[in-house]
GROMACS .gro file of C-alpha atoms in nm:
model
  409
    1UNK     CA    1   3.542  -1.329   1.273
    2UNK     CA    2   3.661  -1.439   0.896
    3UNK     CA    3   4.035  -1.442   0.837
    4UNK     CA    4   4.128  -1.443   0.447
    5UNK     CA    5   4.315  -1.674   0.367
    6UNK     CA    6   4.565  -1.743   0.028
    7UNK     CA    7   4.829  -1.513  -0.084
    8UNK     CA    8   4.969  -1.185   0.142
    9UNK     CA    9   4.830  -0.928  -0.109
   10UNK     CA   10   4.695  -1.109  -0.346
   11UNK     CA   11   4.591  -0.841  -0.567
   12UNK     CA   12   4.977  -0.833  -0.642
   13UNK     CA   13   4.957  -1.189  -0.703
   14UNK     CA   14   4.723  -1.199  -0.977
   15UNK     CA   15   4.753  -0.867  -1.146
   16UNK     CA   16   5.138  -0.923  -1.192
   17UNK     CA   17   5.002  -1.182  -1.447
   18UNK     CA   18   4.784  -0.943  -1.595
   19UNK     CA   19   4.812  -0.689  -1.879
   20UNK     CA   20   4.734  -0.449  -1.628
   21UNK     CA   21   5.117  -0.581  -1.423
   22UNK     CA   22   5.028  -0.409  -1.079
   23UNK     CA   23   4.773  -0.355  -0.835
   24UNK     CA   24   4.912   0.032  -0.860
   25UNK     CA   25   4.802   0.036  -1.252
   26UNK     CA   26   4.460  -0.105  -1.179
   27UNK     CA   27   4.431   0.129  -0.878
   28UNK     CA   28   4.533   0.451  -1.101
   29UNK     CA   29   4.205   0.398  -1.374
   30UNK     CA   30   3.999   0.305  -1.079
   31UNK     CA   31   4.069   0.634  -0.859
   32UNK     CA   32   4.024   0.830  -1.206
   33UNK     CA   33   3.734   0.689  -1.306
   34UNK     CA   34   3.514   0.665  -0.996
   35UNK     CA   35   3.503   1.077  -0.903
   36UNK     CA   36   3.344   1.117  -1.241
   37UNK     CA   37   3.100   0.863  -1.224
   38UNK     CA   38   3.001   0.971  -0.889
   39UNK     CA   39   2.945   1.308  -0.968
   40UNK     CA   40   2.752   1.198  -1.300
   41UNK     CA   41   2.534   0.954  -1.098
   42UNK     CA   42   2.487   1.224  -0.793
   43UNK     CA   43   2.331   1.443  -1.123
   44UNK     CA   44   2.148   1.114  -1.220
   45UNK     CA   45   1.998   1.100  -0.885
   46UNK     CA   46   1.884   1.486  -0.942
   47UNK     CA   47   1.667   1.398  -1.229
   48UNK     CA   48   1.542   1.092  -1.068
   49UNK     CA   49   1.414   1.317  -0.770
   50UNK     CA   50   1.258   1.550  -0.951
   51UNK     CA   51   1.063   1.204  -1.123
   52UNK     CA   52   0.931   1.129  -0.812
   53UNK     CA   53   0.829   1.436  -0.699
   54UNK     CA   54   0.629   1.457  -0.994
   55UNK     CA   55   0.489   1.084  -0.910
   56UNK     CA   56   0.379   1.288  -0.547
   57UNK     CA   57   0.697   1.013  -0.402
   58UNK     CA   58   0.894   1.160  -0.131
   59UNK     CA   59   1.181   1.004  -0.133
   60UNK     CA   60   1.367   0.784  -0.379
   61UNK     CA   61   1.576   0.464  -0.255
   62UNK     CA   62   1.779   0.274  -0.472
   63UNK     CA   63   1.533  -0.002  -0.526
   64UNK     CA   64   1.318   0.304  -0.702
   65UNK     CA   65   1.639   0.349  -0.939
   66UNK     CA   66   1.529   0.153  -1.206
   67UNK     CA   67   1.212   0.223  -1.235
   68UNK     CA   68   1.250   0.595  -1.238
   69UNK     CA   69   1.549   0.596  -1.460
   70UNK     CA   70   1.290   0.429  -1.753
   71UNK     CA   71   1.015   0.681  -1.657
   72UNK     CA   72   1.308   1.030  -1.701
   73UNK     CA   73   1.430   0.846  -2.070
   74UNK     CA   74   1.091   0.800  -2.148
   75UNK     CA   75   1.047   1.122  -2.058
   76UNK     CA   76   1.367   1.273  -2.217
   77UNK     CA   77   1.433   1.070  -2.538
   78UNK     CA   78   1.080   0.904  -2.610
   79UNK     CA   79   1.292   0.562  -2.616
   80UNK     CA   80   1.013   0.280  -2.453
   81UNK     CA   81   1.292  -0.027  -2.480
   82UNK     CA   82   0.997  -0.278  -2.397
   83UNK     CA   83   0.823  -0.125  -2.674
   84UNK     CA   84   1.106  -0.269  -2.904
   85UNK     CA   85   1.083  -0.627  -2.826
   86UNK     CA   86   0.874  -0.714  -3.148
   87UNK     CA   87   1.168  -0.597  -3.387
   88UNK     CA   88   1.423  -0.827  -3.155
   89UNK     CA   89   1.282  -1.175  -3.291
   90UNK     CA   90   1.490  -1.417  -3.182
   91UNK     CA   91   1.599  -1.594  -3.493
   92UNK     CA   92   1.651  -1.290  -3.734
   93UNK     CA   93   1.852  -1.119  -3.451
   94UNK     CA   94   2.067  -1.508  -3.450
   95UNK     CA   95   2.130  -1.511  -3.872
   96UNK     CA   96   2.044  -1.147  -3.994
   97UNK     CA   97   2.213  -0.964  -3.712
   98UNK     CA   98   2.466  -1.157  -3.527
   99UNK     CA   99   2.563  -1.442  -3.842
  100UNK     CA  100   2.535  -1.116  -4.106
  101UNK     CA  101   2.776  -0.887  -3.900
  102UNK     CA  102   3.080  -1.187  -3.890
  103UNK     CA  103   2.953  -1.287  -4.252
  104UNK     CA  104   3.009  -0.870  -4.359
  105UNK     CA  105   3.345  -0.917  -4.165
  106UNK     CA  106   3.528  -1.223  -4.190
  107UNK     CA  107   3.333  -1.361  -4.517
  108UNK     CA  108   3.213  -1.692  -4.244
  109UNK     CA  109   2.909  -1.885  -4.337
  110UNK     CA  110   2.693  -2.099  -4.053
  111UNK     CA  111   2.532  -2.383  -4.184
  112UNK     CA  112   2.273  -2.536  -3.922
  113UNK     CA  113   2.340  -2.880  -3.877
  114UNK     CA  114   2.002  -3.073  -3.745
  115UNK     CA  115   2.134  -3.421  -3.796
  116UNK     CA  116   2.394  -3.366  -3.481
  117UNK     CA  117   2.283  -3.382  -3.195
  118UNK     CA  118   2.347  -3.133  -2.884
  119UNK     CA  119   2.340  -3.196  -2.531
  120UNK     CA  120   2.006  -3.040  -2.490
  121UNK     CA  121   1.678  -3.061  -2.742
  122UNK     CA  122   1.704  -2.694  -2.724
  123UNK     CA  123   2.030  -2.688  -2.788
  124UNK     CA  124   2.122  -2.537  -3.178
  125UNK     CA  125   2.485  -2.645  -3.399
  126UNK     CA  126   2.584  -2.496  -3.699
  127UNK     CA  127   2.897  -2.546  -3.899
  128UNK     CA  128   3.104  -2.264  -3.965
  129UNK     CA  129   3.303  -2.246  -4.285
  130UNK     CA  130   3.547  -1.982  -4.450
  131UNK     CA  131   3.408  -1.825  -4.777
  132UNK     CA  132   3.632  -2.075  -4.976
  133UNK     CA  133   3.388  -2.354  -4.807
  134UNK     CA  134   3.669  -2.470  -4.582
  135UNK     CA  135   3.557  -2.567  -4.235
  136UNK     CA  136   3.654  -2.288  -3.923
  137UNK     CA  137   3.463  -2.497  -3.699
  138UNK     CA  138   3.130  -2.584  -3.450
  139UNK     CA  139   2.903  -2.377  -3.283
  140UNK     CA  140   2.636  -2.413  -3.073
  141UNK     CA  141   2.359  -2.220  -2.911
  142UNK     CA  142   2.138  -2.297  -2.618
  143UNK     CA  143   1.935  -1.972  -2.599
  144UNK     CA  144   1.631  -2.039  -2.325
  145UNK     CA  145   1.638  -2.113  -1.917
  146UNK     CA  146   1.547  -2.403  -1.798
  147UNK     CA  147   1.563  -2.525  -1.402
  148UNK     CA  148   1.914  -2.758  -1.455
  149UNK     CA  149   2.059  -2.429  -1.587
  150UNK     CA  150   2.241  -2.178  -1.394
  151UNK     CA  151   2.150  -1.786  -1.471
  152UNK     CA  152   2.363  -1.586  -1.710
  153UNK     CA  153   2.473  -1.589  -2.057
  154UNK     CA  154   2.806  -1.699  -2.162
  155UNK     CA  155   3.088  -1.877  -2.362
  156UNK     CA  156   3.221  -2.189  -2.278
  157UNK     CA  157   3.477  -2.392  -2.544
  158UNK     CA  158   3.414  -2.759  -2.554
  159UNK     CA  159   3.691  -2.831  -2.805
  160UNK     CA  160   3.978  -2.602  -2.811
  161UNK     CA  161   4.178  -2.571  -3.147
  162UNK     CA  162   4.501  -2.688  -3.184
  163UNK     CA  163   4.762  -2.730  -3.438
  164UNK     CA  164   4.937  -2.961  -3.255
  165UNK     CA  165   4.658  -3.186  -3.214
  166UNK     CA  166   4.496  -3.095  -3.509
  167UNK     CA  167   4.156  -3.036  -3.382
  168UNK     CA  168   3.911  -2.725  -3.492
  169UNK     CA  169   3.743  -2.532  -3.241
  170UNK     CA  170   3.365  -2.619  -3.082
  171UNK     CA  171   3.235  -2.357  -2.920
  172UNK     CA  172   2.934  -2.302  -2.739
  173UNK     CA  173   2.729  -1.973  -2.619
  174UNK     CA  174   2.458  -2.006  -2.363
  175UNK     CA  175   2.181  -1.753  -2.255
  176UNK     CA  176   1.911  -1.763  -2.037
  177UNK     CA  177   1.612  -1.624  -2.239
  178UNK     CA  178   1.240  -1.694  -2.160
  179UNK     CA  179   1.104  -1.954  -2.399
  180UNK     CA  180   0.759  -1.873  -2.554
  181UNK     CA  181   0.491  -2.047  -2.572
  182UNK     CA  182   0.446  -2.350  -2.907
  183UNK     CA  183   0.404  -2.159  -3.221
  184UNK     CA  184   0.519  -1.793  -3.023
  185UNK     CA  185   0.774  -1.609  -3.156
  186UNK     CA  186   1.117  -1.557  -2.917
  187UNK     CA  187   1.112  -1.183  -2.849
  188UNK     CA  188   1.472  -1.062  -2.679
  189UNK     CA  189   1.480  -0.773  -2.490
  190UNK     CA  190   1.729  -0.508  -2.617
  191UNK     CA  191   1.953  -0.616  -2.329
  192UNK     CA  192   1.925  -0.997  -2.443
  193UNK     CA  193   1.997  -0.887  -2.755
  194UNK     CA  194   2.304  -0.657  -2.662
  195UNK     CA  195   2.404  -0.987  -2.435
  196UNK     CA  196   2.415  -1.222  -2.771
  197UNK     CA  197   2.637  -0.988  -2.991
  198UNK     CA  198   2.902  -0.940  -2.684
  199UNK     CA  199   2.876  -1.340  -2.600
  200UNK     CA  200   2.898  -1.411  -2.968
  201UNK     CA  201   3.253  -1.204  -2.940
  202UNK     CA  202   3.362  -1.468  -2.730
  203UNK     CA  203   3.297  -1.743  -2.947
  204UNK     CA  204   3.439  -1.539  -3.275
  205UNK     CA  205   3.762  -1.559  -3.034
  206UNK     CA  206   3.698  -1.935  -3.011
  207UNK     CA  207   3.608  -2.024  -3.368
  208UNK     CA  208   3.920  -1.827  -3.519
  209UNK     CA  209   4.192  -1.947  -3.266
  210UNK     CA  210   4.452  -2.040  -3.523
  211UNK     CA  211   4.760  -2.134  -3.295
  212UNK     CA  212   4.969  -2.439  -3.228
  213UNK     CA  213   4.866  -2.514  -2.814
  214UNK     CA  214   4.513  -2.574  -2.721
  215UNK     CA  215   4.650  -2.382  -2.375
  216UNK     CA  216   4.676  -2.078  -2.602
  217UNK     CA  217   4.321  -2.083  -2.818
  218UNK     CA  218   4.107  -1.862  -2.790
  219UNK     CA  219   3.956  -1.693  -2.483
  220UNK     CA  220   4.315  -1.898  -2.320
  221UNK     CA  221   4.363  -1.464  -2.252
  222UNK     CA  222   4.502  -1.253  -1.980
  223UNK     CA  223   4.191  -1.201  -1.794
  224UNK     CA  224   4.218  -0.853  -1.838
  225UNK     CA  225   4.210  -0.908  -2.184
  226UNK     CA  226   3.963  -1.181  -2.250
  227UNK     CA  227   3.644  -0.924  -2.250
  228UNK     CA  228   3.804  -0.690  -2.565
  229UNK     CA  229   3.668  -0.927  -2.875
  230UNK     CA  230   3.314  -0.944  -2.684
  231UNK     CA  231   3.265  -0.565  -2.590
  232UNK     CA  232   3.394  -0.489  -2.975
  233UNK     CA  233   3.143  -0.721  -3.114
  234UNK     CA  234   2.865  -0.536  -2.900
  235UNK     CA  235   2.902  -0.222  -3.163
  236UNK     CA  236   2.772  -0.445  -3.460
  237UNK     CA  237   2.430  -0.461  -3.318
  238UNK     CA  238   2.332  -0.074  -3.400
  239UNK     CA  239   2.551  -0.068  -3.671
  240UNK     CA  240   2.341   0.103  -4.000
  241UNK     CA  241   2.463  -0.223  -4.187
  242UNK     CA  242   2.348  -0.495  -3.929
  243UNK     CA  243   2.091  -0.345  -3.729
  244UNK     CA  244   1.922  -0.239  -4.100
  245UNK     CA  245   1.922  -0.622  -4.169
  246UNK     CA  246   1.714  -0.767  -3.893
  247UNK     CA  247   1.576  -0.500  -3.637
  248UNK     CA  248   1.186  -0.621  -3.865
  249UNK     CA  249   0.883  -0.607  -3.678
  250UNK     CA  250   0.839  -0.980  -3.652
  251UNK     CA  251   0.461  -0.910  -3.748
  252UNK     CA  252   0.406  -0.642  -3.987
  253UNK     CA  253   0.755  -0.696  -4.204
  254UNK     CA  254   0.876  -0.317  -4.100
  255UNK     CA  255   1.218  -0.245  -4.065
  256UNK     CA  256   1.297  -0.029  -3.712
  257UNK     CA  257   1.208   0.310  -3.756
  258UNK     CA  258   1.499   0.552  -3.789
  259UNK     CA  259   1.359   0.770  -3.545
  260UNK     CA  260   1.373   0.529  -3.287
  261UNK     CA  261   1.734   0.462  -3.393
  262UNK     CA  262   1.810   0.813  -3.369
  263UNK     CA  263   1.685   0.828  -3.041
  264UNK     CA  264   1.820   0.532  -2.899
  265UNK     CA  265   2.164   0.610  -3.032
  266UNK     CA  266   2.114   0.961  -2.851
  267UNK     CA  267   2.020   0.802  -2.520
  268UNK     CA  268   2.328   0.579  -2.511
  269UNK     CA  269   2.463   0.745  -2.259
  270UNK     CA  270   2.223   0.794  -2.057
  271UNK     CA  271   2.246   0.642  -1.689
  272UNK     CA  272   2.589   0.531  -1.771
  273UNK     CA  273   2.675   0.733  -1.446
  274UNK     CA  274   2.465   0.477  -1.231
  275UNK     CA  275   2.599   0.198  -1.430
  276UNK     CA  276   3.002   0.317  -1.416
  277UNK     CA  277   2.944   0.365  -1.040
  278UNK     CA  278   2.810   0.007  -0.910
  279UNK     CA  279   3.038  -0.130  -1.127
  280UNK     CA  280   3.302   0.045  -0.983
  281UNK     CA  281   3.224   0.031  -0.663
  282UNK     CA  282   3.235  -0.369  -0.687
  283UNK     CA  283   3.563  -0.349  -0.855
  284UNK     CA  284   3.689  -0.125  -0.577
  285UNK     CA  285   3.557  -0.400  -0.286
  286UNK     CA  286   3.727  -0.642  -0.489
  287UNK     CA  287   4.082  -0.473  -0.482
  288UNK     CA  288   4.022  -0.409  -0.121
  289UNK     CA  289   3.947  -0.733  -0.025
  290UNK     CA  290   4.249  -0.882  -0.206
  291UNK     CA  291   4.523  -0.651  -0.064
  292UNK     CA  292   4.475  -0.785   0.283
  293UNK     CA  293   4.769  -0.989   0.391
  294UNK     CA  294   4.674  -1.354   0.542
  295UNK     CA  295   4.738  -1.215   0.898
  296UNK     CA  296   4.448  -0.954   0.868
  297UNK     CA  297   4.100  -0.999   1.032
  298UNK     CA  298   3.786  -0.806   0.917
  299UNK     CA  299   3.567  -0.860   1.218
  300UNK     CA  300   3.303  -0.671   1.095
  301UNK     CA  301   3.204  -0.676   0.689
  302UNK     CA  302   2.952  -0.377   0.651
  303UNK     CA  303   3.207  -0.184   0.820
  304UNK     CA  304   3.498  -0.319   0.586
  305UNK     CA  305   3.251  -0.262   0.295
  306UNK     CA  306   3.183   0.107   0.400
  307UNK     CA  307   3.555   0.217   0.463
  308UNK     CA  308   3.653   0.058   0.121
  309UNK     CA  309   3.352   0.239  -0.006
  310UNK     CA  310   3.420   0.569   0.129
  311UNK     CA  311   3.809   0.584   0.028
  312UNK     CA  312   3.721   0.553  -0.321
  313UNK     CA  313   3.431   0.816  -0.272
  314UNK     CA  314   3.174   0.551  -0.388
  315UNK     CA  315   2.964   0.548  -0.101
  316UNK     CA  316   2.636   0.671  -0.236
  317UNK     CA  317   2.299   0.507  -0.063
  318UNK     CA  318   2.175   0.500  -0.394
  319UNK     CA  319   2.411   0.338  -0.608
  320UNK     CA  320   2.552   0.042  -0.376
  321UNK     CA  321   2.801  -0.194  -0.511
  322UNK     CA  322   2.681  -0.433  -0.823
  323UNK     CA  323   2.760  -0.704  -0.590
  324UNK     CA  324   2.813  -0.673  -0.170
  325UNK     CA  325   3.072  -0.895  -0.058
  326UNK     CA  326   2.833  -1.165   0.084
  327UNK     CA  327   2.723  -1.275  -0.315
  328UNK     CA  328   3.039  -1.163  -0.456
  329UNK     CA  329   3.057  -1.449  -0.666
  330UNK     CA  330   3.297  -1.369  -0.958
  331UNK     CA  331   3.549  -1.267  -0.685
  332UNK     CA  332   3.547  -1.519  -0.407
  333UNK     CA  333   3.470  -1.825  -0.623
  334UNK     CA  334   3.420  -1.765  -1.018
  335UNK     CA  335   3.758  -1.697  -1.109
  336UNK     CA  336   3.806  -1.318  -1.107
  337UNK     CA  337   4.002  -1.323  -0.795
  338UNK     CA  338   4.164  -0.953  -0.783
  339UNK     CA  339   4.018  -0.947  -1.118
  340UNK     CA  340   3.717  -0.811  -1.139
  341UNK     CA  341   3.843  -0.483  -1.261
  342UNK     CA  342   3.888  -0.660  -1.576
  343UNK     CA  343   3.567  -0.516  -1.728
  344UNK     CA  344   3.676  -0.180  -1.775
  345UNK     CA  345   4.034  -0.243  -1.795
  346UNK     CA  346   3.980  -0.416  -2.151
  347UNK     CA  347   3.697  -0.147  -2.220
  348UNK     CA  348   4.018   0.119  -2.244
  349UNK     CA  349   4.108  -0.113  -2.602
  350UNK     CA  350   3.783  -0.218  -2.646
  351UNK     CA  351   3.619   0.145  -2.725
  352UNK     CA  352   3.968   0.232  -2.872
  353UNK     CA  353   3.878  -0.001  -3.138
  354UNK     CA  354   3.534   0.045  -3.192
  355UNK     CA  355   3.656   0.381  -3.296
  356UNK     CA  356   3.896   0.280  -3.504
  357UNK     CA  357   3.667   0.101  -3.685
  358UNK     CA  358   3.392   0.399  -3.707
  359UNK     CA  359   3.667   0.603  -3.836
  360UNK     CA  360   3.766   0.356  -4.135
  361UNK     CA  361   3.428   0.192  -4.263
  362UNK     CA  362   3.230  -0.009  -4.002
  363UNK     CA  363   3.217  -0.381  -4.114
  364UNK     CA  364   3.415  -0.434  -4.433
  365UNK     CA  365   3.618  -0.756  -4.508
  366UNK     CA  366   3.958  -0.540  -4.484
  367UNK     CA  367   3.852  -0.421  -4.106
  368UNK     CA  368   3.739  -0.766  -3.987
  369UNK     CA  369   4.058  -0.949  -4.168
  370UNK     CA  370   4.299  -0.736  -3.990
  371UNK     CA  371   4.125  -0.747  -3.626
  372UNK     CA  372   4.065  -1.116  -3.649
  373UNK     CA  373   4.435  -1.194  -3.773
  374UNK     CA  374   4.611  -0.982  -3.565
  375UNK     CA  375   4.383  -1.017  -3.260
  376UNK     CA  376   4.123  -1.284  -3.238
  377UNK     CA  377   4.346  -1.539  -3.409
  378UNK     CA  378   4.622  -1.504  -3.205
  379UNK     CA  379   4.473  -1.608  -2.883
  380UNK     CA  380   4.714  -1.660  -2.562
  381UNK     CA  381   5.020  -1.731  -2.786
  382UNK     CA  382   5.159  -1.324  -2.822
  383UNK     CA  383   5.128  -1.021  -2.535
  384UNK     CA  384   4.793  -0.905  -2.594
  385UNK     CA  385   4.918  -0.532  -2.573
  386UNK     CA  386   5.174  -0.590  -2.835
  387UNK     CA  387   4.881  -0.748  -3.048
  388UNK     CA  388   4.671  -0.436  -2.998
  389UNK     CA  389   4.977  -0.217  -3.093
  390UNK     CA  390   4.993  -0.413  -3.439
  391UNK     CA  391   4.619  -0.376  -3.503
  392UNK     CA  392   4.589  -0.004  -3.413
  393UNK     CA  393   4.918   0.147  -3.486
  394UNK     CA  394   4.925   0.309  -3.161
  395UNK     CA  395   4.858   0.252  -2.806
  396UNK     CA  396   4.467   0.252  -2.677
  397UNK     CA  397   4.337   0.608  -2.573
  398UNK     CA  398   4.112   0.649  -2.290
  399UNK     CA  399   3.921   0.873  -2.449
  400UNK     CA  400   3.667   0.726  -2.635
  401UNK     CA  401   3.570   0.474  -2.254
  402UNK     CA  402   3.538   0.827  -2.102
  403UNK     CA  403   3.338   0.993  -2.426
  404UNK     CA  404   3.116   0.579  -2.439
  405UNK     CA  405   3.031   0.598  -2.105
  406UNK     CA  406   2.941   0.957  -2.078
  407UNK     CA  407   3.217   1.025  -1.825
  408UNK     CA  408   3.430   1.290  -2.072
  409UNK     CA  409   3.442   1.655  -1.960
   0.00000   0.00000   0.00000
């Protein structure tokens, strides 16, 4: 038998120091989220079945999901992701995509520095300067896996700015990509290359951390919060005025068709039901987990999984949790304790913003001067929900989460 040990609700215990300031505000988006993207991934299912019948398969399982769901938006949109690969090279997705989108926004310039040495020979540093040439600060990539390197991609700042101790920022963003072979080009997957413009958010919220505490640079967020510059960043990479500037067939010089833009765009949405769900789902585990008081045993974790599970009406064979409570790493020792609704909590401002910035010009220097001073700059040192009020004018709508993740009515 495992008794939980820590705080009597927890949940209450973290999310009171959260944007979100109760377990009851995190559980109202939850509840109203996860009917929708059951019934959306029950539909998904449909069109998955009907796949396999025409495969002559029986039955589908949710180890089949994946594979099925590229055969139907094959099938339905003509988008073959794998088939983009060779207009995702590596190093004009790094300085014509991801260095192009901050240079069209916050007029920064990366200088690679190969005299300065990293802490790995694949490791990358380039300087980061204003457009005036004064210096913003460090940053480093280390792009491929390796054995001594755990799996993921993320941020990690190795000096935090400070005014008070007058150091600038060194920041560092680490993915696990497959390296090639000598002389091979580095194709990214459009996932991997998703995965660098939203980790590349983080460090943005690194590099331009212009307050007086190290305690407060930065990421130094509510965790609710810390995801919002990342998940904003993601737009840049299909952007007309980014994605135009490096998506080149690494061989023949071609620029992406716009075709296969158009379709891709079209197809955003697609399987977002599936992907809403499991994500859900985990967050939901997570909440339930956290709300027990120290007192309360769960002999039996299947069972505790399946009554969470079933409460929230998530409890679909096909679509199990992103993570069962055995591997629940982010929530039992990574930090995101109570937290793991985070996600979607700062996807609320996150696709507020993105629309905001559809609706007045995409990436000019005015857009990116006013997010980055009155958000990214800012760091721990203000209420991020005050911040976001200054930026937008307004609150953050719903709507356009619900309309991004093809959840809207």
């Amino acid at each position: 038998r495992a008794r939980l040990l820590g705080f009597p609700n927890h949940a209450a215990a973290v999310t009171a120091d959260e944007t979100a300031g109760s377990p009851e505000a995190v559980a109202a988006l939850l509840e109203r989220l996860a009917p929708i993207a059951a019934d959306n991934a029950r539909r998904e299912a449909a069109d998955l079945a009907r796949r396999a019948a025409q495969l002559g398969q029986r039955a589908v399982t949710a180890s089949d999901w994946a594979f099925l769901t590229e055969q139907v938006r094959a099938e339905r949109y003509a988008v073959d992701l794998q088939a983009m690969r060779p207009y995702f090279e590596f190093e004009r997705v790094l300085r014509d995509g991801v260095f192009h989108a901050a240079t069209l926004l916050y007029g920064v310039q990366f200088s690679e520095h190969t005299d300065l040495v990293g802490y790995h020979a694949d490791t990358r540093i380039f300087e980061v300067t204003e457009a005036d040439g004064s210096p913003v600060g460090l940053y480093l990539i280390d792009p491929y896996t390796r054995d001594s390197k755990r799996g993921g991609a993320w941020m990690s700042s190795l000096v935090e700015q400070s005014a008070l101790a007058g150091t600038l920022p060194v920041v560092v963003n680490n993915l696990n990509v497959s390296k090639p072979a000598a002389g091979e080009p580095t194709l990214l997957t459009f996932d991997e290359t998703e995965t660098l413009f939203h980790e590349f958010g983080h460090a943005l919220h690194g590099l331009f951390a212009r307050v007086s505490y190290p305690s407060q640079a930065g990421t130094n967020v509510y965790r609710d919060f810390v995801e919002f510059p990342s998940q904003v960043n993601e737009m840049w990479m299909l952007r007309p005025e980014v994605l135009g500037n490096y998506a080149v067939h690494h061989e023949t010089g071609e620029r992406m068709p716009q075709e296969l833009v158009d379709r891709l765009l079209e197809s955003r949405g697609f399987n977002e039901g599936f992907s809403t769900a499991e994500y859900l789902a985990a967050a939901m585990l997570d909440q339930a987990w956290h709300r027990l008081a120290a007192d309360d045993l769960v002999t039996d974790v299947a069972a505790f999984e399946h009554s969470a599970l079933h409460a929230a009406g998530l409890d679909d064979a096909l679509v199990p949790p992103r993570y069962a409570s055995t591997y629940f790493a982010h929530v039992f020792a990574g930090g995101y304790d109570a937290g793991y609704y985070s996600y979607i909590w700062s996807e609320v401002p996150g696709a507020d913003a993105i629309k905001w910035f559809e609706e007045h010009g995409g990436a000019t220097r005015e857009n990116g001067e006013r997010f980055r001073r009155h958000l990214l700059a800012i760091g721990g040192s203000k209420d991020p929900l005050e911040a976001y009020r200054e930026f937008r004018g307004q609150d953050a709508a719903i709507e356009p989460l619900l309309r991004r993740r093809g959840l809207a009515g």
